[in-house]
mmCIF file of C-alpha atoms and ligand atoms in Angstrom:
data_model
loop_
_atom_site.group_PDB
_atom_site.id
_atom_site.type_symbol
_atom_site.label_atom_id
_atom_site.label_comp_id
_atom_site.label_asym_id
_atom_site.label_seq_id
_atom_site.Cartn_x
_atom_site.Cartn_y
_atom_site.Cartn_z
ATOM 1 C CA MET A 232 2.581 -116.932 -125.250
ATOM 2 C CA ILE A 233 5.751 -116.461 -123.248
ATOM 3 C CA LYS A 234 8.662 -118.559 -124.494
ATOM 4 C CA THR A 235 10.062 -120.691 -121.686
ATOM 5 C CA ASN A 236 12.478 -123.608 -121.841
ATOM 6 C CA LYS A 237 10.583 -125.962 -119.572
ATOM 7 C CA THR A 238 10.296 -129.647 -120.324
ATOM 8 C CA LYS A 239 7.900 -130.389 -117.440
ATOM 9 C CA PRO A 240 5.469 -128.189 -115.502
ATOM 10 C CA ARG A 241 7.392 -126.145 -112.949
ATOM 11 C CA VAL A 242 6.580 -126.167 -109.245
ATOM 12 C CA PHE A 243 7.716 -123.525 -106.742
ATOM 13 C CA SER A 244 7.079 -123.288 -103.019
ATOM 14 C CA GLY A 245 8.675 -121.759 -99.970
ATOM 15 C CA VAL A 246 8.701 -122.177 -96.222
ATOM 16 C CA GLN A 247 9.941 -119.732 -93.597
ATOM 17 C CA PRO A 248 12.967 -120.759 -91.543
ATOM 18 C CA SER A 249 11.340 -119.631 -88.323
ATOM 19 C CA GLY A 250 11.633 -122.607 -86.042
ATOM 20 C CA ASN A 251 11.029 -126.277 -86.603
ATOM 21 C CA LEU A 252 8.399 -127.533 -88.976
ATOM 22 C CA HIS A 253 5.257 -128.873 -87.365
ATOM 23 C CA LEU A 254 2.737 -131.470 -88.454
ATOM 24 C CA GLY A 255 0.604 -128.742 -90.071
ATOM 25 C CA ASN A 256 3.482 -127.688 -92.313
ATOM 26 C CA TYR A 257 4.233 -131.294 -93.153
ATOM 27 C CA LEU A 258 0.704 -132.532 -93.837
ATOM 28 C CA GLY A 259 -0.551 -129.261 -95.351
ATOM 29 C CA ALA A 260 2.340 -128.473 -97.633
ATOM 30 C CA ILE A 261 5.644 -130.310 -97.561
ATOM 31 C CA ARG A 262 4.284 -133.784 -98.152
ATOM 32 C CA GLN A 263 3.074 -132.570 -101.540
ATOM 33 C CA PHE A 264 6.571 -131.304 -102.317
ATOM 34 C CA VAL A 265 7.906 -134.843 -102.180
ATOM 35 C CA GLU A 266 5.160 -136.322 -104.373
ATOM 36 C CA LEU A 267 5.477 -133.610 -107.002
ATOM 37 C CA GLN A 268 9.182 -134.074 -107.641
ATOM 38 C CA GLU A 269 8.604 -137.300 -109.606
ATOM 39 C CA ASP A 270 6.970 -135.665 -112.625
ATOM 40 C CA HIS A 271 7.575 -131.924 -112.232
ATOM 41 C CA GLU A 272 10.536 -129.596 -112.217
ATOM 42 C CA CYS A 273 10.480 -128.563 -108.554
ATOM 43 C CA ILE A 274 12.054 -125.553 -106.874
ATOM 44 C CA TYR A 275 11.841 -125.396 -103.079
ATOM 45 C CA CYS A 276 12.935 -122.262 -101.333
ATOM 46 C CA ILE A 277 13.845 -121.368 -97.754
ATOM 47 C CA VAL A 278 12.392 -117.877 -97.517
ATOM 48 C CA ASP A 279 14.750 -116.125 -95.115
ATOM 49 C CA MET A 280 13.755 -112.683 -96.416
ATOM 50 C CA HIS A 281 10.169 -113.381 -95.410
ATOM 51 C CA ALA A 282 11.404 -114.388 -91.975
ATOM 52 C CA ILE A 283 12.860 -110.907 -91.318
ATOM 53 C CA THR A 284 9.418 -109.291 -91.579
ATOM 54 C CA VAL A 285 9.554 -109.888 -87.816
ATOM 55 C CA PRO A 286 12.753 -109.396 -85.751
ATOM 56 C CA GLN A 287 15.207 -112.323 -85.909
ATOM 57 C CA ASP A 288 18.425 -113.148 -84.125
ATOM 58 C CA PRO A 289 20.952 -113.319 -87.027
ATOM 59 C CA LYS A 290 22.844 -116.347 -85.689
ATOM 60 C CA ALA A 291 19.660 -118.234 -84.968
ATOM 61 C CA LEU A 292 18.260 -117.380 -88.397
ATOM 62 C CA ARG A 293 21.253 -118.991 -90.142
ATOM 63 C CA GLU A 294 20.869 -122.090 -87.980
ATOM 64 C CA HIS A 295 17.148 -122.251 -88.744
ATOM 65 C CA VAL A 296 17.875 -122.037 -92.470
ATOM 66 C CA LEU A 297 20.105 -125.114 -92.206
ATOM 67 C CA ASP A 298 17.586 -126.882 -89.951
ATOM 68 C CA LEU A 299 14.866 -126.365 -92.509
ATOM 69 C CA ALA A 300 17.051 -127.390 -95.455
ATOM 70 C CA SER A 301 17.888 -130.613 -93.593
ATOM 71 C CA LEU A 302 14.243 -131.237 -92.832
ATOM 72 C CA TYR A 303 13.300 -130.720 -96.476
ATOM 73 C CA MET A 304 15.808 -133.410 -97.377
ATOM 74 C CA ALA A 305 14.857 -135.655 -94.442
ATOM 75 C CA VAL A 306 11.193 -135.810 -95.489
ATOM 76 C CA GLY A 307 12.309 -136.932 -98.929
ATOM 77 C CA ILE A 308 13.021 -133.936 -101.128
ATOM 78 C CA ASP A 309 16.003 -135.025 -103.170
ATOM 79 C CA PRO A 310 18.417 -132.188 -104.036
ATOM 80 C CA ARG A 311 19.323 -134.053 -107.210
ATOM 81 C CA LYS A 312 15.737 -134.217 -108.416
ATOM 82 C CA SER A 313 14.593 -130.833 -107.072
ATOM 83 C CA ILE A 314 16.257 -127.475 -106.520
ATOM 84 C CA ILE A 315 16.567 -126.574 -102.823
ATOM 85 C CA PHE A 316 17.990 -123.113 -102.103
ATOM 86 C CA VAL A 317 17.960 -120.077 -99.812
ATOM 87 C CA GLN A 318 15.913 -117.101 -101.063
ATOM 88 C CA SER A 319 18.488 -114.382 -100.285
ATOM 89 C CA ASP A 320 21.166 -116.295 -102.256
ATOM 90 C CA VAL A 321 19.332 -115.363 -105.479
ATOM 91 C CA PRO A 322 19.174 -111.544 -105.835
ATOM 92 C CA GLY A 323 16.301 -111.680 -108.343
ATOM 93 C CA HIS A 324 13.779 -112.088 -105.493
ATOM 94 C CA ALA A 325 14.536 -108.643 -104.088
ATOM 95 C CA GLU A 326 14.754 -107.071 -107.544
ATOM 96 C CA LEU A 327 11.442 -108.414 -108.756
ATOM 97 C CA ASN A 328 9.868 -107.627 -105.385
ATOM 98 C CA TRP A 329 10.403 -103.909 -105.985
ATOM 99 C CA ILE A 330 9.018 -104.016 -109.506
ATOM 100 C CA LEU A 331 5.912 -105.813 -108.290
ATOM 101 C CA THR A 332 5.573 -103.409 -105.354
ATOM 102 C CA CYS A 333 5.226 -100.666 -107.954
ATOM 103 C CA ASN A 334 2.417 -102.682 -109.549
ATOM 104 C CA SER A 335 0.339 -103.485 -106.492
ATOM 105 C CA TYR A 336 -2.062 -101.399 -104.436
ATOM 106 C CA THR A 337 -2.385 -100.607 -100.742
ATOM 107 C CA GLY A 338 -6.088 -101.491 -101.022
ATOM 108 C CA GLU A 339 -5.475 -105.093 -102.086
ATOM 109 C CA LEU A 340 -2.653 -105.563 -99.573
ATOM 110 C CA SER A 341 -4.819 -104.215 -96.734
ATOM 111 C CA ARG A 342 -7.347 -106.954 -97.439
ATOM 112 C CA MET A 343 -4.895 -109.794 -96.736
ATOM 113 C CA THR A 344 -6.162 -111.647 -93.680
ATOM 114 C CA GLN A 345 -2.644 -112.742 -92.655
ATOM 115 C CA PHE A 346 -1.551 -109.094 -92.517
ATOM 116 C CA LYS A 347 -4.647 -108.150 -90.563
ATOM 117 C CA SER A 348 -4.016 -110.834 -87.972
ATOM 118 C CA LYS A 349 -0.248 -110.247 -87.743
ATOM 119 C CA SER A 350 -0.583 -106.477 -87.424
ATOM 120 C CA HIS A 351 -3.261 -106.898 -84.742
ATOM 121 C CA GLY A 352 -5.203 -103.979 -86.212
ATOM 122 C CA LYS A 353 -2.539 -101.475 -85.079
ATOM 123 C CA GLU A 354 -2.417 -98.165 -86.857
ATOM 124 C CA SER A 355 1.276 -98.577 -87.695
ATOM 125 C CA SER A 356 3.057 -101.865 -88.360
ATOM 126 C CA PRO A 357 6.275 -102.893 -90.166
ATOM 127 C CA THR A 358 6.134 -102.176 -93.916
ATOM 128 C CA GLY A 359 7.703 -105.581 -94.563
ATOM 129 C CA LEU A 360 4.736 -107.287 -92.971
ATOM 130 C CA PHE A 361 2.416 -105.287 -95.206
ATOM 131 C CA CYS A 362 4.443 -106.064 -98.354
ATOM 132 C CA TYR A 363 5.027 -109.724 -97.447
ATOM 133 C CA PRO A 364 2.602 -111.039 -100.119
ATOM 134 C CA VAL A 365 4.328 -109.005 -102.847
ATOM 135 C CA LEU A 366 7.658 -110.660 -102.056
ATOM 136 C CA MET A 367 5.857 -113.987 -102.164
ATOM 137 C CA ALA A 368 4.472 -113.093 -105.618
ATOM 138 C CA ALA A 369 8.024 -112.224 -106.705
ATOM 139 C CA ASP A 370 9.275 -115.627 -105.508
ATOM 140 C CA ILE A 371 6.687 -117.380 -107.617
ATOM 141 C CA LEU A 372 6.801 -115.240 -110.773
ATOM 142 C CA LEU A 373 10.621 -115.210 -110.879
ATOM 143 C CA TYR A 374 10.618 -118.829 -112.066
ATOM 144 C CA ASP A 375 7.754 -118.900 -114.604
ATOM 145 C CA THR A 376 6.049 -121.146 -112.057
ATOM 146 C CA ASP A 377 3.025 -123.211 -113.104
ATOM 147 C CA ILE A 378 2.027 -124.784 -109.773
ATOM 148 C CA VAL A 379 2.381 -123.582 -106.172
ATOM 149 C CA PRO A 380 1.728 -126.292 -103.570
ATOM 150 C CA VAL A 381 0.766 -124.698 -100.243
ATOM 151 C CA GLY A 382 -1.570 -125.036 -97.307
ATOM 152 C CA ASN A 383 -5.060 -123.535 -97.459
ATOM 153 C CA ASP A 384 -4.002 -120.472 -95.470
ATOM 154 C CA GLN A 385 -2.028 -119.215 -98.483
ATOM 155 C CA LYS A 386 -4.976 -119.139 -100.890
ATOM 156 C CA GLN A 387 -5.428 -115.389 -100.667
ATOM 157 C CA HIS A 388 -1.728 -114.752 -101.310
ATOM 158 C CA ILE A 389 -1.789 -116.962 -104.398
ATOM 159 C CA GLU A 390 -4.820 -115.045 -105.704
ATOM 160 C CA LEU A 391 -2.958 -111.776 -105.185
ATOM 161 C CA CYS A 392 0.044 -113.148 -107.083
ATOM 162 C CA ARG A 393 -2.232 -114.128 -109.975
ATOM 163 C CA ASP A 394 -3.855 -110.686 -109.926
ATOM 164 C CA ILE A 395 -0.516 -108.871 -110.082
ATOM 165 C CA ALA A 396 0.774 -111.132 -112.888
ATOM 166 C CA THR A 397 -2.418 -110.714 -114.915
ATOM 167 C CA ARG A 398 -2.399 -106.961 -114.373
ATOM 168 C CA VAL A 399 1.139 -106.611 -115.757
ATOM 169 C CA ASN A 400 0.378 -108.988 -118.642
ATOM 170 C CA ASN A 401 -2.788 -107.100 -119.611
ATOM 171 C CA THR A 402 -1.808 -103.507 -119.024
ATOM 172 C CA ILE A 403 1.900 -103.455 -119.910
ATOM 173 C CA LYS A 404 3.056 -106.534 -121.781
ATOM 174 C CA GLU A 405 2.716 -110.316 -121.544
ATOM 175 C CA THR A 406 5.570 -111.061 -119.148
ATOM 176 C CA PHE A 407 4.549 -113.516 -116.461
ATOM 177 C CA VAL A 408 3.314 -117.077 -116.359
ATOM 178 C CA VAL A 409 0.120 -116.973 -114.230
ATOM 179 C CA PRO A 410 0.482 -119.760 -111.631
ATOM 180 C CA GLU A 411 -2.103 -122.042 -110.042
ATOM 181 C CA GLY A 412 -2.231 -122.914 -106.342
ATOM 182 C CA ARG A 413 -2.390 -126.587 -105.389
ATOM 183 C CA PHE A 414 -4.096 -127.262 -102.088
ATOM 184 C CA MET A 415 -4.299 -130.605 -100.375
ATOM 185 C CA LYS A 416 -7.737 -131.897 -99.467
ATOM 186 C CA ALA A 417 -7.141 -133.917 -96.326
ATOM 187 C CA GLY A 418 -4.822 -132.270 -93.864
ATOM 188 C CA ALA A 419 -4.752 -128.943 -95.695
ATOM 189 C CA ARG A 420 -5.473 -127.259 -92.402
ATOM 190 C CA ILE A 421 -4.239 -128.927 -89.235
ATOM 191 C CA MET A 422 -5.525 -127.243 -86.121
ATOM 192 C CA ALA A 423 -3.803 -126.489 -82.813
ATOM 193 C CA LEU A 424 -4.041 -129.397 -80.366
ATOM 194 C CA ASP A 425 -4.942 -127.136 -77.437
ATOM 195 C CA ASP A 426 -7.454 -125.040 -79.409
ATOM 196 C CA PRO A 427 -8.927 -126.712 -82.508
ATOM 197 C CA THR A 428 -10.478 -123.446 -83.674
ATOM 198 C CA GLN A 429 -6.979 -122.042 -84.408
ATOM 199 C CA LYS A 430 -4.543 -123.454 -86.954
ATOM 200 C CA MET A 431 -1.435 -125.215 -85.712
ATOM 201 C CA SER A 432 1.210 -122.507 -85.806
ATOM 202 C CA LYS A 433 4.937 -122.039 -85.267
ATOM 203 C CA SER A 434 4.208 -119.004 -83.136
ATOM 204 C CA ALA A 435 2.104 -120.838 -80.533
ATOM 205 C CA THR A 436 3.197 -120.153 -76.955
ATOM 206 C CA ASN A 437 1.914 -123.424 -75.475
ATOM 207 C CA ILE A 438 4.367 -126.186 -76.499
ATOM 208 C CA HIS A 439 1.547 -128.737 -76.449
ATOM 209 C CA SER A 440 -0.313 -126.790 -79.110
ATOM 210 C CA THR A 441 1.896 -128.181 -81.878
ATOM 211 C CA ILE A 442 3.848 -131.303 -82.729
ATOM 212 C CA SER A 443 7.205 -130.497 -84.263
ATOM 213 C CA LEU A 444 8.671 -132.977 -86.746
ATOM 214 C CA LEU A 445 11.647 -133.208 -84.380
ATOM 215 C CA ASP A 446 9.661 -133.805 -81.185
ATOM 216 C CA GLN A 447 10.838 -136.731 -79.064
ATOM 217 C CA PRO A 448 8.431 -139.668 -78.463
ATOM 218 C CA ASN A 449 7.605 -138.515 -74.922
ATOM 219 C CA LYS A 450 6.701 -135.011 -76.015
ATOM 220 C CA ILE A 451 4.518 -136.378 -78.825
ATOM 221 C CA LYS A 452 2.715 -138.545 -76.305
ATOM 222 C CA LYS A 453 2.163 -135.706 -73.852
ATOM 223 C CA SER A 454 0.853 -133.282 -76.473
ATOM 224 C CA ILE A 455 -1.594 -135.762 -77.974
ATOM 225 C CA MET A 456 -2.866 -137.044 -74.608
ATOM 226 C CA LYS A 457 -3.492 -133.435 -73.540
ATOM 227 C CA ALA A 458 -5.221 -132.461 -76.823
ATOM 228 C CA THR A 459 -8.584 -130.753 -76.476
ATOM 229 C CA THR A 460 -11.566 -132.938 -77.435
ATOM 230 C CA ASP A 461 -15.173 -132.694 -76.257
ATOM 231 C CA SER A 462 -17.450 -134.355 -73.760
ATOM 232 C CA ASP A 463 -19.602 -136.568 -75.953
ATOM 233 C CA GLY A 464 -17.058 -139.394 -76.072
ATOM 234 C CA GLU A 465 -17.713 -140.552 -79.624
ATOM 235 C CA ILE A 466 -15.015 -140.875 -82.284
ATOM 236 C CA ARG A 467 -16.788 -139.296 -85.209
ATOM 237 C CA PHE A 468 -15.616 -136.910 -87.949
ATOM 238 C CA ASP A 469 -17.651 -133.719 -87.612
ATOM 239 C CA VAL A 470 -15.516 -130.608 -87.965
ATOM 240 C CA GLU A 471 -18.215 -128.202 -86.952
ATOM 241 C CA ASN A 472 -19.415 -129.853 -83.760
ATOM 242 C CA LYS A 473 -16.326 -131.896 -82.865
ATOM 243 C CA PRO A 474 -13.339 -129.833 -84.100
ATOM 244 C CA GLY A 475 -10.811 -131.366 -81.684
ATOM 245 C CA VAL A 476 -11.628 -135.009 -82.374
ATOM 246 C CA SER A 477 -11.923 -134.312 -86.120
ATOM 247 C CA ASN A 478 -8.493 -132.712 -86.158
ATOM 248 C CA LEU A 479 -6.943 -135.736 -84.430
ATOM 249 C CA MET A 480 -8.765 -138.031 -86.865
ATOM 250 C CA THR A 481 -7.382 -136.028 -89.806
ATOM 251 C CA ILE A 482 -3.844 -136.471 -88.517
ATOM 252 C CA TYR A 483 -4.458 -140.191 -87.981
ATOM 253 C CA SER A 484 -6.035 -140.662 -91.389
ATOM 254 C CA VAL A 485 -3.420 -138.810 -93.407
ATOM 255 C CA LEU A 486 -0.480 -140.491 -91.682
ATOM 256 C CA SER A 487 -1.918 -144.023 -91.643
ATOM 257 C CA GLY A 488 -3.761 -143.916 -94.970
ATOM 258 C CA GLU A 489 -6.975 -145.145 -93.283
ATOM 259 C CA SER A 490 -10.249 -143.501 -94.288
ATOM 260 C CA MET A 491 -12.391 -141.598 -91.774
ATOM 261 C CA ALA A 492 -15.093 -144.256 -92.130
ATOM 262 C CA ASP A 493 -12.620 -147.022 -91.236
ATOM 263 C CA ILE A 494 -11.389 -145.080 -88.220
ATOM 264 C CA GLU A 495 -14.953 -144.482 -87.019
ATOM 265 C CA THR A 496 -15.709 -148.195 -87.372
ATOM 266 C CA SER A 497 -12.601 -149.386 -85.543
ATOM 267 C CA TYR A 498 -13.190 -147.039 -82.601
ATOM 268 C CA ARG A 499 -16.930 -147.535 -82.235
ATOM 269 C CA GLY A 500 -17.663 -148.043 -78.553
ATOM 270 C CA LYS A 501 -14.128 -147.077 -77.530
ATOM 271 C CA GLY A 502 -13.085 -143.928 -75.684
ATOM 272 C CA TYR A 503 -10.876 -140.987 -76.601
ATOM 273 C CA GLY A 504 -8.077 -142.447 -74.466
ATOM 274 C CA ASP A 505 -7.777 -145.553 -76.674
ATOM 275 C CA PHE A 506 -7.879 -143.515 -79.840
ATOM 276 C CA LYS A 507 -5.307 -141.039 -78.591
ATOM 277 C CA LYS A 508 -2.948 -143.821 -77.499
ATOM 278 C CA ASP A 509 -3.032 -145.318 -80.996
ATOM 279 C CA LEU A 510 -2.580 -141.906 -82.580
ATOM 280 C CA VAL A 511 0.547 -141.425 -80.453
ATOM 281 C CA GLY A 512 1.922 -144.627 -82.021
ATOM 282 C CA VAL A 513 1.019 -143.559 -85.553
ATOM 283 C CA VAL A 514 2.720 -140.160 -85.146
ATOM 284 C CA GLN A 515 5.810 -141.580 -83.429
ATOM 285 C CA GLU A 516 6.271 -144.204 -86.152
ATOM 286 C CA SER A 517 5.837 -141.651 -88.924
ATOM 287 C CA LEU A 518 8.346 -139.221 -87.469
ATOM 288 C CA ALA A 519 11.090 -141.644 -86.359
ATOM 289 C CA PRO A 520 12.590 -142.250 -89.834
ATOM 290 C CA ILE A 521 12.444 -138.526 -90.661
ATOM 291 C CA GLN A 522 14.316 -137.714 -87.456
ATOM 292 C CA ALA A 523 16.991 -140.325 -88.138
ATOM 293 C CA ARG A 524 17.663 -138.922 -91.625
ATOM 294 C CA TYR A 525 17.648 -135.368 -90.259
ATOM 295 C CA GLU A 526 20.449 -136.182 -87.818
ATOM 296 C CA GLU A 527 22.567 -137.583 -90.654
ATOM 297 C CA ILE A 528 22.076 -134.575 -92.930
ATOM 298 C CA ARG A 529 22.111 -131.606 -90.542
ATOM 299 C CA HIS A 530 25.852 -131.455 -89.872
ATOM 300 C CA SER A 531 27.114 -132.900 -93.138
ATOM 301 C CA GLU A 532 29.259 -130.854 -95.522
ATOM 302 C CA GLN A 533 27.118 -132.109 -98.361
ATOM 303 C CA LEU A 534 24.244 -129.961 -97.049
ATOM 304 C CA ILE A 535 26.100 -126.707 -97.796
ATOM 305 C CA ARG A 536 27.250 -128.001 -101.181
ATOM 306 C CA ASP A 537 23.678 -128.918 -102.089
ATOM 307 C CA LEU A 538 22.350 -125.467 -101.109
ATOM 308 C CA LYS A 539 25.067 -123.668 -103.104
ATOM 309 C CA ASP A 540 24.354 -125.830 -106.101
ATOM 310 C CA GLY A 541 20.612 -125.154 -105.663
ATOM 311 C CA ALA A 542 21.181 -121.384 -105.606
ATOM 312 C CA GLU A 543 23.207 -121.575 -108.818
ATOM 313 C CA ARG A 544 20.559 -123.590 -110.627
ATOM 314 C CA ALA A 545 17.757 -121.338 -109.354
ATOM 315 C CA GLY A 546 19.779 -118.229 -110.229
ATOM 316 C CA ALA A 547 20.212 -119.374 -113.826
ATOM 317 C CA ILE A 548 16.441 -119.680 -114.294
ATOM 318 C CA ALA A 549 15.785 -116.374 -112.513
ATOM 319 C CA GLU A 550 18.270 -114.510 -114.691
ATOM 320 C CA VAL A 551 16.387 -115.340 -117.870
ATOM 321 C CA VAL A 552 13.059 -114.221 -116.371
ATOM 322 C CA MET A 553 14.557 -111.016 -114.905
ATOM 323 C CA LYS A 554 15.904 -110.041 -118.310
ATOM 324 C CA ARG A 555 12.399 -110.376 -119.763
ATOM 325 C CA VAL A 556 10.914 -108.379 -116.854
ATOM 326 C CA LYS A 557 13.466 -105.575 -117.192
ATOM 327 C CA ASP A 558 12.719 -105.373 -120.919
ATOM 328 C CA THR A 559 9.004 -105.068 -120.183
ATOM 329 C CA PHE A 560 9.567 -102.149 -117.810
ATOM 330 C CA GLY A 561 12.461 -100.525 -119.696
ATOM 331 C CA LEU A 562 14.838 -100.965 -116.784
ATOM 332 C CA GLY A 563 18.632 -100.982 -117.180
ATOM 333 C CA LEU A 564 20.454 -100.822 -120.499
ATOM 334 C CA GLY A 565 18.851 -103.960 -121.883
ATOM 335 C CA MET A 566 22.136 -105.790 -122.342
HETATM 336 P P1 AMP B 363 4.643 -121.316 -92.465
HETATM 337 O O1 AMP B 363 4.822 -122.164 -91.266
HETATM 338 O O2 AMP B 363 3.603 -120.274 -92.237
HETATM 339 O O3 AMP B 363 5.911 -120.811 -93.076
HETATM 340 O O4 AMP B 363 3.988 -122.263 -93.570
HETATM 341 C C1 AMP B 363 4.679 -123.181 -94.379
HETATM 342 C C2 AMP B 363 3.683 -123.996 -95.190
HETATM 343 O O5 AMP B 363 2.898 -124.829 -94.326
HETATM 344 C C3 AMP B 363 2.656 -123.148 -95.961
HETATM 345 O O6 AMP B 363 2.396 -123.724 -97.225
HETATM 346 C C4 AMP B 363 1.428 -123.173 -95.099
HETATM 347 O O7 AMP B 363 0.255 -123.030 -95.833
HETATM 348 C C5 AMP B 363 1.516 -124.562 -94.466
HETATM 349 N N1 AMP B 363 0.904 -124.563 -93.133
HETATM 350 C C6 AMP B 363 1.259 -123.803 -92.068
HETATM 351 N N2 AMP B 363 0.481 -124.092 -90.986
HETATM 352 C C7 AMP B 363 -0.385 -125.051 -91.398
HETATM 353 C C8 AMP B 363 -1.440 -125.775 -90.754
HETATM 354 N N3 AMP B 363 -1.754 -125.589 -89.466
HETATM 355 N N4 AMP B 363 -2.113 -126.682 -91.470
HETATM 356 C C9 AMP B 363 -1.800 -126.902 -92.760
HETATM 357 N N5 AMP B 363 -0.826 -126.274 -93.430
HETATM 358 C C10 AMP B 363 -0.119 -125.357 -92.774
HETATM 359 N N1 LIG B 364 4.028 -117.195 -97.309
HETATM 360 C C1 LIG B 364 4.320 -118.584 -97.256
HETATM 361 C C2 LIG B 364 3.913 -119.101 -95.870
HETATM 362 O O1 LIG B 364 3.886 -118.396 -94.918
HETATM 363 C C3 LIG B 364 5.775 -118.866 -97.499
HETATM 364 C C4 LIG B 364 6.178 -118.463 -98.876
HETATM 365 C C5 LIG B 364 6.993 -117.423 -99.223
HETATM 366 C C6 LIG B 364 5.813 -119.101 -100.098
HETATM 367 N N2 LIG B 364 7.169 -117.388 -100.570
HETATM 368 C C7 LIG B 364 6.441 -118.377 -101.140
HETATM 369 C C8 LIG B 364 4.989 -120.187 -100.398
HETATM 370 C C9 LIG B 364 6.261 -118.709 -102.474
HETATM 371 C C10 LIG B 364 4.823 -120.533 -101.736
HETATM 372 C C11 LIG B 364 5.440 -119.797 -102.752
HETATM 373 O O2 LIG B 364 3.637 -120.249 -95.762
#
């Protein structure tokens, strides 16, 4: 057993600072972050080094980092209960990334579906995109993480992280805590409003495909009223045959706390228009308080102080783990 100085199970997760968070990010991942901080030691990271796997405007990237940090806090992550920090402020991520790169295989990385879709099957694509999951494994293993709350789309990356950790533990020396993913049942995969066969994504080109947590009431209304449904007119949860309606019902259910059965009962005999109108209200009411808190936090000096403090606390944990890792591999002078 690896000796760690944890008093509670440790949680780690990260989100890319590449534009505003959308409902998929919130319902699939970040809502769990808030719940977990009550009885876990939580570390939440803004993964700016993952963001540069695709070209970024440097000024905009820094702004997006602060936007995301503010949103983390606005949805209820408390920087006094949890650690919130920027990935590149703790050098251990890059260090461990290299060591893990030397312990992973092109075969397993080529199988990652996210890489396959992002590289569009081209013969040559950026190495960073290919190695993205190794950096993610480094993020997680750097903190002796027990639990990684993420959306369903990250399952394969979590498996890879577990494989790399187990491989090092078994073939070299017991070094890493092998983490578990934690996936939410309802809302784990929110689909695009304009095409319910695709997941809601930050990179969508149609603005009505997603709802950002910072969208104004009018925009929310427009996007929901335009959302793709089907022609049978019945409000019924059936992902396979009615993906659009089921996606809207998922959003309604998770935000309002009402079960699918209750929603089906209340909308029996009513049309999609009625249901959509009510969903607009549910989403607007859920996002209004988050947006108000965001405005307060985003330009406060406290935000920067909290992120610096987070990086120091994260760095202290990472240092202990990096010393163990360097000992395992015989790196440095071992001081
Ligand atoms: P990303 O936007 O890719 O940086 O993802 C941040 C977090 O949100 C990850 O844990 C994802 O799994 C989750 N996520 C992203 N898109 C969705 C979606 N459409 N539905 C549910 N979760 C999502
Ligand atoms: N790859 C994750 C995503 O796209 C973001 C991420 C980076 C992450 N490092 C992580 C998530 C570590 C959990 C743990 O959503």
